[in-house]
Short mmCIF file of C-alpha atoms in Angstrom, two decimals:
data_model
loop_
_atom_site.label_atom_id
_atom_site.label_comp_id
_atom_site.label_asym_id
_atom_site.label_seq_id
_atom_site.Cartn_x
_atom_site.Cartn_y
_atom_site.Cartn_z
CA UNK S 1 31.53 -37.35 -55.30
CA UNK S 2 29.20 -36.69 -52.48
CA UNK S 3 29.28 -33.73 -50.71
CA UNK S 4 30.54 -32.87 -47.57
CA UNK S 5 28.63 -31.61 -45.39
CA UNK S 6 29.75 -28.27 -43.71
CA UNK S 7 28.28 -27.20 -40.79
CA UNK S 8 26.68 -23.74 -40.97
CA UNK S 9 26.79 -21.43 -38.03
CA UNK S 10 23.78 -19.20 -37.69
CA UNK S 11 24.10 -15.64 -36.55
CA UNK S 12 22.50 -15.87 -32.97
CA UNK S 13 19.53 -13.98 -33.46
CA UNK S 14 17.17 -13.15 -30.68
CA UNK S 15 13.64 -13.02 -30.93
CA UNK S 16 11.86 -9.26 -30.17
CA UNK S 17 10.58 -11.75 -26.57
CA UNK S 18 13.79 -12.39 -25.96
CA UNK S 19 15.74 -9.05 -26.56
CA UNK S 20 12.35 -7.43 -24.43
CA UNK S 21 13.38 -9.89 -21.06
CA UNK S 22 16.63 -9.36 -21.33
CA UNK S 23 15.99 -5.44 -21.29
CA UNK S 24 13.60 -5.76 -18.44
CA UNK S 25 16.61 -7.94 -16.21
CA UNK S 26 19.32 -4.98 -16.64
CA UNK S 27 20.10 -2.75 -14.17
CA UNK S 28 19.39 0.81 -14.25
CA UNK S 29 16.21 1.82 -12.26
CA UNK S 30 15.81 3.02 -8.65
CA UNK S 31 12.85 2.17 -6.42
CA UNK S 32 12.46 5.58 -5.03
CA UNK S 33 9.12 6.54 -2.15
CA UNK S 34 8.08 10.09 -2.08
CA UNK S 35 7.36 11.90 0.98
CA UNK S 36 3.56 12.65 1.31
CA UNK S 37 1.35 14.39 4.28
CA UNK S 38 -1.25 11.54 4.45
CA UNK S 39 0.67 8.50 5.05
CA UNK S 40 1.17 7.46 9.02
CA UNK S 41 5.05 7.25 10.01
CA UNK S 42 4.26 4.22 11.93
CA UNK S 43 2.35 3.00 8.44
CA UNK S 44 5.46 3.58 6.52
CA UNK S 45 7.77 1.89 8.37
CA UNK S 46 5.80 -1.16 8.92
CA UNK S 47 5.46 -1.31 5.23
CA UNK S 48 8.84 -0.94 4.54
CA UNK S 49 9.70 -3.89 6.89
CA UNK S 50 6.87 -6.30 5.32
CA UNK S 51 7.71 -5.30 2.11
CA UNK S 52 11.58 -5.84 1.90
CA UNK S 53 11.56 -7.52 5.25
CA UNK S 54 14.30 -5.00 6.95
CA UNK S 55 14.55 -5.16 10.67
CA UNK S 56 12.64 -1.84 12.05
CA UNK S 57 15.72 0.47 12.33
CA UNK S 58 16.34 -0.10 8.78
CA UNK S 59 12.78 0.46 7.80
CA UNK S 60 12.59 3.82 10.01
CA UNK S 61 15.62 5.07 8.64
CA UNK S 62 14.21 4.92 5.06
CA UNK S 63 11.02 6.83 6.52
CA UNK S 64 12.89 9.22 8.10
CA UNK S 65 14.43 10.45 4.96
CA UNK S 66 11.15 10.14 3.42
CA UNK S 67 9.83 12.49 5.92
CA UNK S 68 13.14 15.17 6.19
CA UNK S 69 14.47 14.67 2.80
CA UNK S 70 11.15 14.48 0.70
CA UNK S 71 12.12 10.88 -0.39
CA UNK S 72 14.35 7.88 -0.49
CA UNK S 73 15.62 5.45 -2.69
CA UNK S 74 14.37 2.03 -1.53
CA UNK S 75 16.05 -0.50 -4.14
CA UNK S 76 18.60 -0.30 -7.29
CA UNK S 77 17.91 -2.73 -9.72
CA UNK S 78 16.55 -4.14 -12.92
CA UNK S 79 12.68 -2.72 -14.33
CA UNK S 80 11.11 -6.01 -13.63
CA UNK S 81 12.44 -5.93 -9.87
CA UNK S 82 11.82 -2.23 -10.03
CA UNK S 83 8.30 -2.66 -10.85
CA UNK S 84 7.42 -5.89 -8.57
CA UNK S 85 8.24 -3.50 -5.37
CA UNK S 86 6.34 -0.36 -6.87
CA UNK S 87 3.62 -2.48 -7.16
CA UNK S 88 3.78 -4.19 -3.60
CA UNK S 89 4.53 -0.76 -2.52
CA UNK S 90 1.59 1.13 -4.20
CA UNK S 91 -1.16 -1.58 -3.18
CA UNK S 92 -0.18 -0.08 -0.04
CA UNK S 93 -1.06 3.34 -1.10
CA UNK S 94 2.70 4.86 -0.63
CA UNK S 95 3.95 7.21 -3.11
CA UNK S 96 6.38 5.17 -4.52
CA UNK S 97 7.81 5.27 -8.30
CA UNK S 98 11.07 3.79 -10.53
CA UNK S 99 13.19 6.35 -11.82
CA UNK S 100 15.87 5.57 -13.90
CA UNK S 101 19.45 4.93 -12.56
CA UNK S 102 21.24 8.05 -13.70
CA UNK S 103 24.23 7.56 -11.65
CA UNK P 1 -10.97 -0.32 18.96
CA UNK P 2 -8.54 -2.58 21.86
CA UNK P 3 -6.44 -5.01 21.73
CA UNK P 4 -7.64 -7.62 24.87
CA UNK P 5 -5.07 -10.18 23.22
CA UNK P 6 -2.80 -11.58 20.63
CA UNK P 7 -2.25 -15.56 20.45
CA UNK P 8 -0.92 -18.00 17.85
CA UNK P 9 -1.01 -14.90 15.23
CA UNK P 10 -4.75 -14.23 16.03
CA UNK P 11 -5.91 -10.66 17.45
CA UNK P 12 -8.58 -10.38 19.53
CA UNK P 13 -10.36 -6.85 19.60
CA UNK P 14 -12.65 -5.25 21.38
CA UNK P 15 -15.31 -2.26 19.29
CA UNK P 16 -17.24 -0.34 21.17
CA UNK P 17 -20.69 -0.52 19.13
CA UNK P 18 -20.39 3.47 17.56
CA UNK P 19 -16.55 2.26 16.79
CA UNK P 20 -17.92 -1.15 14.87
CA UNK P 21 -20.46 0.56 13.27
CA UNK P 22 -18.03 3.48 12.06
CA UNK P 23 -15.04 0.18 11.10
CA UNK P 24 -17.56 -1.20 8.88
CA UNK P 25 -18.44 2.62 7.49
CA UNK P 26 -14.91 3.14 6.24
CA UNK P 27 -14.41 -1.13 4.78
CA UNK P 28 -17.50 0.03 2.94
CA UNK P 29 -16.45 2.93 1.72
CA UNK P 30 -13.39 0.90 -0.60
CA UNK P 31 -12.06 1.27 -2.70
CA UNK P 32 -11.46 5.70 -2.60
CA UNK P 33 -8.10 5.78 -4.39
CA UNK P 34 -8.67 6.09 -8.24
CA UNK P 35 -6.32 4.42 -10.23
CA UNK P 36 -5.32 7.49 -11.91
CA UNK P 37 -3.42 8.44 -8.66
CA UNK P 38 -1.05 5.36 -9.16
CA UNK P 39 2.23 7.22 -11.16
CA UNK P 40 4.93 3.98 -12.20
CA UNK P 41 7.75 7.11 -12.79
CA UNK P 42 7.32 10.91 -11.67
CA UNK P 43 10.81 11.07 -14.48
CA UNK P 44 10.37 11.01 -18.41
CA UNK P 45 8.05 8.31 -19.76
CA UNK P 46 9.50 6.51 -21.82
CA UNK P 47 8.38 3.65 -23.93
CA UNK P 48 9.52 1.35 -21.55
CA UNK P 49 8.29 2.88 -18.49
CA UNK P 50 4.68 3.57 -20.51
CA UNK P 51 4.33 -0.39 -20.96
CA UNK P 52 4.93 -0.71 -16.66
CA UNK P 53 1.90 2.41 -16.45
CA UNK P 54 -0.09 -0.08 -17.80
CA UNK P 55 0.54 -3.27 -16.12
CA UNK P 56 0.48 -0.93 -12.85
CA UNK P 57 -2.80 -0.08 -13.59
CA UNK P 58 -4.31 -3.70 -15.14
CA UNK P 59 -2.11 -5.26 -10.91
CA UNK P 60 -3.63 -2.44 -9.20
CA UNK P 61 -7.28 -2.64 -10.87
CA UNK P 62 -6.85 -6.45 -10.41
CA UNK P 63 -6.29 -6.10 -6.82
CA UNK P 64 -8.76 -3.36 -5.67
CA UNK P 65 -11.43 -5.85 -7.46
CA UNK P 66 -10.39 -8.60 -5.78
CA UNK P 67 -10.10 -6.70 -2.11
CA UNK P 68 -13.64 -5.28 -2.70
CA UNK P 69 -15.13 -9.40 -3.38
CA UNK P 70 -13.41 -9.28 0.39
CA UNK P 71 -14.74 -6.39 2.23
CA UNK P 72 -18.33 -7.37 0.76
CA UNK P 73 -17.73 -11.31 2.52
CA UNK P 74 -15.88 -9.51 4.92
CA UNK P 75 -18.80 -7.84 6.11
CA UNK P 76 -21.36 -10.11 5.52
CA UNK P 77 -19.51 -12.57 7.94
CA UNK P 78 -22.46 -12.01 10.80
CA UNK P 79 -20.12 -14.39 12.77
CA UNK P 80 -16.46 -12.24 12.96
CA UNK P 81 -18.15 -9.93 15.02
CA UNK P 82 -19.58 -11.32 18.45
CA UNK P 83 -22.06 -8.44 20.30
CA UNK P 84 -20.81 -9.18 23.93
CA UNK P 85 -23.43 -6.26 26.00
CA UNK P 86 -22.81 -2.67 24.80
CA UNK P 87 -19.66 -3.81 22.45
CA UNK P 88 -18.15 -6.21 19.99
CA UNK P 89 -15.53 -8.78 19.79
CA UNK P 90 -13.94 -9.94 16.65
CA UNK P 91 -10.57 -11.44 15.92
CA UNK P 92 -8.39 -11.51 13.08
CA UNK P 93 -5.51 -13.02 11.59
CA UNK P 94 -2.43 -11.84 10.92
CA UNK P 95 -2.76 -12.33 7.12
CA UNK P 96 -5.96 -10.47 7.45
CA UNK P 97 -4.48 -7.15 9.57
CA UNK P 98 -2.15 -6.39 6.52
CA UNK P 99 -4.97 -6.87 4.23
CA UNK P 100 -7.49 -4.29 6.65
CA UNK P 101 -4.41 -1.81 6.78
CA UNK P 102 -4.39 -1.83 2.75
CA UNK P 103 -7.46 -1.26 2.43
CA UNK P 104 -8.19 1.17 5.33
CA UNK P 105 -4.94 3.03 3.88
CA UNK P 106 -6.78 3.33 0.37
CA UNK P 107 -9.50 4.86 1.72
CA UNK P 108 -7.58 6.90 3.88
CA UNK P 109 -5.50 8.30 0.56
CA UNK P 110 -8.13 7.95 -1.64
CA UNK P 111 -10.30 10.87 0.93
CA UNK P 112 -7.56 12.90 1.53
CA UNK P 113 -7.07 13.66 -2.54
CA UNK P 114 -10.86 13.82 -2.39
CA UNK P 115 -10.34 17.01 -0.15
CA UNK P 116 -7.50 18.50 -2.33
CA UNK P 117 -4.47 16.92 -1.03
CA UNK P 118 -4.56 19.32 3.05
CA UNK P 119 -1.08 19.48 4.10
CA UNK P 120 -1.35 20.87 8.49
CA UNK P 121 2.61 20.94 8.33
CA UNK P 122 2.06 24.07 5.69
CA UNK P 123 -1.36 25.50 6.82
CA UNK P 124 -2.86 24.09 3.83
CA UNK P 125 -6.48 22.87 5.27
CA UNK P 126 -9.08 20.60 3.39
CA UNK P 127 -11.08 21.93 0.71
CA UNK P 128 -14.54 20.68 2.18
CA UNK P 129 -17.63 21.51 0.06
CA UNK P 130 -21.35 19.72 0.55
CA UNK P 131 -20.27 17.13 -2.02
CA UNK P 132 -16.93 16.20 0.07
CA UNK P 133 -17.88 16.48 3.46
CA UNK P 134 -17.96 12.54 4.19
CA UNK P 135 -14.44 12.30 2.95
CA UNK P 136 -12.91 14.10 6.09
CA UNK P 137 -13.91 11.71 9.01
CA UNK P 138 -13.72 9.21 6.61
CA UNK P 139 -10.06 9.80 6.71
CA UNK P 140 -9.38 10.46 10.20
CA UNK P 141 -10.95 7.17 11.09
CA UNK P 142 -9.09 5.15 8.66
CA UNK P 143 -6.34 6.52 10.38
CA UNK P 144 -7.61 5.59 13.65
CA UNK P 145 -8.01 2.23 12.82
CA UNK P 146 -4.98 2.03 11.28
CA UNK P 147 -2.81 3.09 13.67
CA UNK P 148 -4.48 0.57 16.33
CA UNK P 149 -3.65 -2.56 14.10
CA UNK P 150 -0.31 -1.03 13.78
CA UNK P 151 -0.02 -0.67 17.57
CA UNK P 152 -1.50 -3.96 17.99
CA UNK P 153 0.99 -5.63 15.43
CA UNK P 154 3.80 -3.80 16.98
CA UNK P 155 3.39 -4.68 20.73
CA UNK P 156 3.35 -1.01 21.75
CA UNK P 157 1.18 1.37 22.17
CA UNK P 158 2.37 3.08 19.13
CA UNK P 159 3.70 6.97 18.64
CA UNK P 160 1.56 10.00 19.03
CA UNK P 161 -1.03 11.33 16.46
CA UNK P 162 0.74 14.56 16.08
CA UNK P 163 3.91 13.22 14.86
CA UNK P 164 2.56 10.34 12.61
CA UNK P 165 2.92 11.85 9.56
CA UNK P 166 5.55 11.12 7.00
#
């Protein structure tokens, strides 16, 4: 009698690449810029609006808290988007860090 | 450094010739900002956040490279600037404005930790010793240049110096 063939389901299991991408695409970090007595106002804020594209009153509202408040959270998101605006933001020379999303 | 005109997303400037001579002082001075300022996280490093240190530091190395190939063509371009009598003309691009204000912002942050970080706004003034020195009007005219590309790329005439820090 020949066999039947039963279909075996495999356990989905991801590869260490996979599990690593997926942790870098969840949410949970902030894009926060610290306030710092070397950058220009003017500097800030244009950065702000070529970075992330916001229209100027956007942009200078964000540098205003910089400047009053000691800093402001730019972006909520995943690391990897996290980290692709730090890095814009830094090449700039702004203070600017992730932090994780606490809240 | 003036503005005579903006066109089809090229800026036309006019140096006078201490002004050019000081413009290409502070392009030659890049990069001043070591890569040990660049922090990903001022929170807890974790594992996760110690793997983005490193890629910050491998993007930001990569770039600063990269932008000092520039500054070295940049300057060696005898045809960007035009003597015209006592001064000199040159014009630049849009794409190459954001690129001058990242690097003229490196070397302005890059002096300013060179003279221990002065903060005016708390009396705190800079730290200058012989070895320094250079670093302080190597600042201040980064900043100067600066803010007239920002002024230019704004339209305006920009804000005062006194109230352009954040």
């Amino acid at each position: 009698m020949a066999e039947v063939a039963v279909p075996v389901q495999r356990p989905e299991v991801e590869s260490g690449e996979q599990t690593e991408t997926q942790r870098r695409r969840e949410p949970g970090y902030l894009v926060v810029c610290w306030n710092d007595p070397v950058n220009l106002m003017v500097y800030v804020t244009h950065v702000f609006m070529t970075v992330f594209g916001w229209p100027k009153p956007k942009a200078e509202r964000h540098m205003l808290e910089v400047h009053t408040q000691g800093r402001s959270v730019l972006e909520r998101g995943s690391l990897e988007r996290a980290e692709f605006y730090v890095h814009k933001l830094q090449a700039y020379g702004l203070q600017a860090t992730l932090e994780r999303d606490d809240a | 450094m003036k503005l005579l005109r903006q066109q089809d997303g090229r800026y036309e400037f006019l140096f006078g010739r201490r002004e050019h001579h000081v413009f290409r002082e502070v392009l030659r001075a890049f990069p001043v900002t070591p890569l040990e300022h660049h922090r990903v996280t001022r929170g807890e490093t974790t594992p996760a956040l110690a793997g983005a240190q490193q890629l910050l530091h491998e993007a930001l190395g990569d770039w600063k490279q990269s932008a000092r190939r520039r500054v070295e063509a940049f300057l060696a371009d005898l045809r960007r600037f035009a003597p015209q009598g006592e001064r000199v003309r040159a014009t630049f691009t849009r794409e190459e404005m954001e690129w001058l204000l990242q690097v003229l912002n490196d070397v302005r942050v890059g002096s300013w930790l060179q003279l221990g970080c002065p903060d005016p706004d708390t009396g705190q003034r800079p730290q200058l010793t012989p070895q320094n020195a250079r670093y302080l009007p190597l600042m201040e005219a980064a900043g100067a240049f600066e803010f007239a590309l920002l002024a230019a790329l704004d339209g305006t005439e920009g804000v005062g110096w006194g109230a352009a820090r954040a």
